[in-house]
Amino acid sequence: MDADTVNACFAASYAEARGKFLAAADAAGLDVQSHPHPLVGRDGEALAMDVARSGPADAKALLIVSSACHGIEGYCGSAVQNALLADAGFQRRARDAGVAVLYIHALNPWGFSWGRRTTHENVDLNRNFHDFSRPLPENPHYAELAHWLVPETWPPPPQAQAALLAFAAQQGERALQTAISSGQYTHPEGLFYGGQNPTWSQQTLRHVLQDHAQRCERLGWIDLHTGLGPTGHGERIFACRDDAAALARARAWWGDGVTSIYDGSSSSALLVGLMWTVVDQECAQAEYTGIALEYGTVPLTEMIESLRAAQWLENHPEVGDTPQRREIEQRMRAAFYIETDDWRERVVVQGREAADQAVAGLGGARPAPPRR
């Protein structure tokens, strides 16, 4: 794909991204099932989780390609979905392999539209998958740092930065990342909050899986993310339970470079309440293999700082249309979407490659070679 074609897959807003996805699905001859969100978007636009399926309802193998679990990360995921929908060769290879493909556009449409990583409930969707009738995981280190992570004023006072630096010096940088990002359930106006109830997005995703993923025997899932790792590199992060057979399948499909949160090889910390755990409940009949395809953007410290600032802004709605608001919002966007031709091309190339490899794996064929 040339630069113009790649760039055409991307959008400047949620509304434009949704329009491009609906048009791409229509051009591919696919019907779209839309699940309307109860709220409206930043510009008053309708919000929805949109679902398009290529392949028969009773296909034995199903590949899910999903975007915008973390709202603002949807610029990347939506573009990859558009590229796949426009790729007649990919559609043919999936059909010949007996693999149906389910495109779930904007798992978290509110966050995508409003430039937030969280849902409208201020919940990190990828920390929200729990049995809420049971005690929730504890994160005492987050509680220790909560006041400093999202302080009363922004920019943060010197004491806040000193507290975080002291924790990193004592416990290590990785321990600080884990404390902040692994998930917490005690500070609803804080970072990486997992909620006290299932979110709209969680419940809607369950309905989608009930409709589309309870008849397959083999299920693959590529969930598209941004924010961690070297700029433009798509890390394939194992997204299954800590199971040796599933990890072996993932590495057979996507290469030995597949990383894992369980052994510390991933740029991600060990997380709780992960979205893919819904497969065990809704699609237990299927042999499941999945990855989060995580594209690097900015250094980890800058990404965390952008989240801290955005959460402070969310907690202070009295801040109007000021230069401070605009600076924080732009910083947030830049942390999860690199608006350059090179970054966009690398996103699309690696996304198409991962999808081809998943189709080959699900179809029982030897995985496709890397795209050049």
Coordinates of N, CA and C in Angstrom, one line a residue, residues 218-301:
R218 N -12.4 -23.1 16.8 CA -11.1 -22.4 17.0 C -11.4 -20.9 16.9
L219 N -10.8 -20.2 17.9 CA -11.1 -18.7 18.0 C -9.7 -18.0 18.1
G220 N -9.4 -17.1 17.2 CA -8.3 -16.2 17.3 C -8.7 -14.8 17.6
W221 N -7.9 -14.0 18.2 CA -8.3 -12.6 18.6 C -7.0 -11.7 18.5
I222 N -7.1 -10.7 17.7 CA -6.1 -9.6 17.7 C -6.8 -8.4 18.2
D223 N -6.4 -7.9 19.3 CA -6.9 -6.7 19.9 C -5.8 -5.6 19.8
L224 N -6.2 -4.5 19.1 CA -5.2 -3.5 18.7 C -5.1 -2.3 19.7
H225 N -3.8 -2.1 20.1 CA -3.5 -1.1 21.1 C -2.4 -0.2 20.7
T226 N -2.2 0.9 21.4 CA -1.0 1.8 21.3 C -0.6 2.3 22.7
G227 N 0.7 2.7 22.7 CA 1.1 3.4 23.9 C 2.4 2.8 24.6
L228 N 2.7 1.5 24.4 CA 3.8 0.9 25.0 C 4.9 0.4 24.0
G229 N 6.1 0.6 24.3 CA 7.2 0.1 23.5 C 7.8 1.1 22.6
P230 N 8.8 0.6 21.8 CA 9.5 1.5 20.8 C 8.5 2.1 19.8
T231 N 8.7 3.3 19.4 CA 7.8 4.0 18.4 C 7.6 3.1 17.1
G232 N 6.4 2.8 16.8 CA 6.1 2.1 15.6 C 6.2 0.6 15.6
H233 N 6.8 0.1 16.7 CA 7.0 -1.4 16.8 C 5.7 -2.0 17.3
G234 N 5.2 -3.0 16.7 CA 4.0 -3.7 17.1 C 4.4 -4.9 17.9
E235 N 4.3 -4.8 19.2 CA 4.6 -5.9 20.1 C 3.4 -6.9 20.1
R236 N 3.7 -8.2 19.9 CA 2.6 -9.2 20.0 C 2.6 -9.7 21.4
I237 N 1.7 -9.3 22.2 CA 1.6 -9.7 23.6 C 0.6 -10.8 23.8
F238 N 1.1 -11.9 24.3 CA 0.2 -13.1 24.5 C -1.0 -12.7 25.3
A239 N -2.2 -13.0 24.9 CA -3.4 -12.6 25.5 C -4.4 -13.8 25.8
C240 N -3.8 -14.7 26.5 CA -4.6 -15.9 27.0 C -4.2 -16.1 28.4
R241 N -4.9 -17.1 29.0 CA -4.5 -17.5 30.4 C -3.0 -18.0 30.3
D242 N -2.4 -18.2 31.5 CA -1.0 -18.6 31.5 C -1.0 -20.1 31.2
D243 N -1.0 -20.5 29.9 CA -1.2 -21.8 29.5 C -0.1 -22.1 28.4
A244 N 0.7 -23.1 28.7 CA 1.9 -23.4 27.8 C 1.4 -23.8 26.4
A245 N 0.3 -24.5 26.2 CA -0.1 -24.9 24.9 C -0.6 -23.7 24.1
A246 N -1.3 -22.8 24.8 CA -1.8 -21.6 24.1 C -0.7 -20.7 23.7
L247 N 0.3 -20.6 24.5 CA 1.5 -19.8 24.2 C 2.3 -20.4 23.0
A248 N 2.4 -21.7 23.0 CA 3.0 -22.4 21.9 C 2.3 -22.1 20.6
R249 N 0.9 -22.2 20.6 CA 0.2 -21.8 19.4 C 0.4 -20.4 19.0
A250 N 0.4 -19.5 19.9 CA 0.6 -18.1 19.6 C 1.9 -17.9 19.0
R251 N 3.0 -18.5 19.5 CA 4.3 -18.3 18.9 C 4.4 -19.1 17.5
A252 N 3.7 -20.1 17.4 CA 3.7 -20.8 16.1 C 3.0 -19.9 15.0
W253 N 2.0 -19.2 15.4 CA 1.2 -18.3 14.5 C 2.0 -17.0 14.2
W254 N 2.4 -16.4 15.3 CA 2.9 -15.0 15.2 C 4.4 -14.9 15.4
G255 N 5.1 -16.0 15.6 CA 6.5 -15.9 15.8 C 7.0 -16.0 17.2
D256 N 8.3 -16.4 17.3 CA 8.9 -16.5 18.7 C 9.0 -15.2 19.4
G257 N 8.8 -14.1 18.8 CA 8.8 -12.8 19.4 C 7.6 -12.5 20.3
V258 N 6.6 -13.4 20.3 CA 5.4 -13.1 21.1 C 5.9 -13.0 22.6
T259 N 5.5 -11.9 23.2 CA 5.9 -11.7 24.6 C 4.8 -12.1 25.6
S260 N 5.1 -12.1 26.9 CA 4.1 -12.6 27.8 C 4.2 -11.7 29.1
I261 N 3.0 -11.3 29.6 CA 3.0 -10.6 30.9 C 3.3 -11.6 32.1
Y262 N 3.3 -12.9 31.8 CA 3.4 -13.9 32.9 C 4.9 -14.1 33.2
D263 N 5.8 -14.0 32.2 CA 7.2 -14.2 32.5 C 8.0 -12.9 32.5
G264 N 7.3 -11.8 32.3 CA 8.0 -10.5 32.4 C 8.7 -10.0 31.1
S265 N 8.4 -10.8 30.0 CA 9.1 -10.4 28.7 C 8.3 -9.3 28.0
S266 N 7.1 -9.0 28.4 CA 6.3 -7.9 27.7 C 6.7 -6.6 28.3
S267 N 6.4 -5.6 27.5 CA 6.5 -4.2 27.9 C 5.4 -3.8 28.9
S268 N 4.3 -4.7 28.9 CA 3.2 -4.4 29.8 C 3.5 -5.1 31.1
A269 N 3.0 -4.5 32.2 CA 3.0 -5.1 33.5 C 2.0 -6.3 33.6
L270 N 2.1 -7.1 34.6 CA 1.1 -8.1 34.9 C -0.2 -7.4 35.3
L271 N -1.3 -7.7 34.6 CA -2.5 -6.9 34.7 C -3.6 -7.8 35.3
V272 N -4.7 -7.2 35.8 CA -5.8 -8.0 36.3 C -7.1 -7.5 35.6
G273 N -8.1 -8.3 35.5 CA -9.4 -7.9 34.9 C -9.3 -7.8 33.4
L274 N -8.5 -8.6 32.8 CA -8.3 -8.5 31.3 C -9.5 -8.9 30.5
M275 N -9.6 -8.2 29.4 CA -10.8 -8.4 28.5 C -10.9 -9.8 28.0
W276 N -9.8 -10.3 27.5 CA -9.9 -11.6 26.8 C -10.4 -12.8 27.7
T277 N -10.4 -12.5 29.1 CA -10.9 -13.6 30.0 C -12.4 -13.9 29.7
V278 N -13.1 -13.0 29.0 CA -14.5 -13.2 28.7 C -14.6 -14.4 27.8
V279 N -13.6 -14.8 27.1 CA -13.7 -15.9 26.2 C -14.0 -17.2 27.0
D280 N -13.4 -17.4 28.2 CA -13.6 -18.6 29.0 C -15.1 -18.7 29.4
Q281 N -15.8 -17.6 29.5 CA -17.2 -17.6 29.9 C -18.1 -17.7 28.8
E282 N -17.9 -17.0 27.7 CA -18.8 -16.9 26.6 C -18.5 -17.8 25.4
C283 N -17.3 -18.3 25.3 CA -16.9 -19.1 24.2 C -16.0 -20.3 24.6
A284 N -16.5 -20.9 25.7 CA -15.7 -22.0 26.3 C -15.5 -23.2 25.4
Q285 N -16.4 -23.3 24.3 CA -16.3 -24.4 23.4 C -15.1 -24.3 22.5
A286 N -14.5 -23.2 22.4 CA -13.5 -22.9 21.4 C -12.1 -23.0 21.9
E287 N -11.2 -23.5 21.1 CA -9.7 -23.5 21.4 C -9.3 -22.0 21.1
Y288 N -8.8 -21.3 22.1 CA -8.6 -19.9 21.9 C -7.1 -19.5 21.9
T289 N -6.8 -18.6 21.0 CA -5.4 -18.1 20.8 C -5.5 -16.6 20.5
G290 N -4.8 -15.8 21.3 CA -5.0 -14.4 21.1 C -3.8 -13.6 21.4
I291 N -3.7 -12.4 20.9 CA -2.6 -11.4 21.2 C -3.2 -10.0 21.3
A292 N -2.6 -9.2 22.1 CA -2.8 -7.7 22.0 C -1.6 -7.2 21.1
L293 N -2.0 -6.6 20.0 CA -0.9 -6.0 19.1 C -0.7 -4.6 19.6
E294 N 0.4 -4.3 20.3 CA 0.6 -3.1 21.0 C 1.7 -2.3 20.2
Y295 N 1.3 -1.1 19.7 CA 2.2 -0.3 18.9 C 2.8 0.8 19.8
G296 N 4.1 0.9 19.8 CA 4.8 1.9 20.5 C 4.6 3.3 20.0
T297 N 4.6 4.3 20.9 CA 4.3 5.7 20.5 C 5.4 6.5 21.1
V298 N 5.3 6.9 22.4 CA 6.2 7.8 23.1 C 6.8 7.0 24.3
P299 N 7.9 7.5 24.9 CA 8.5 6.8 26.1 C 7.4 6.7 27.2
L300 N 7.6 5.6 28.0 CA 6.6 5.2 29.0 C 6.4 6.4 29.9
T301 N 7.4 7.1 30.3 CA 7.2 8.2 31.3 C 6.3 9.3 30.7

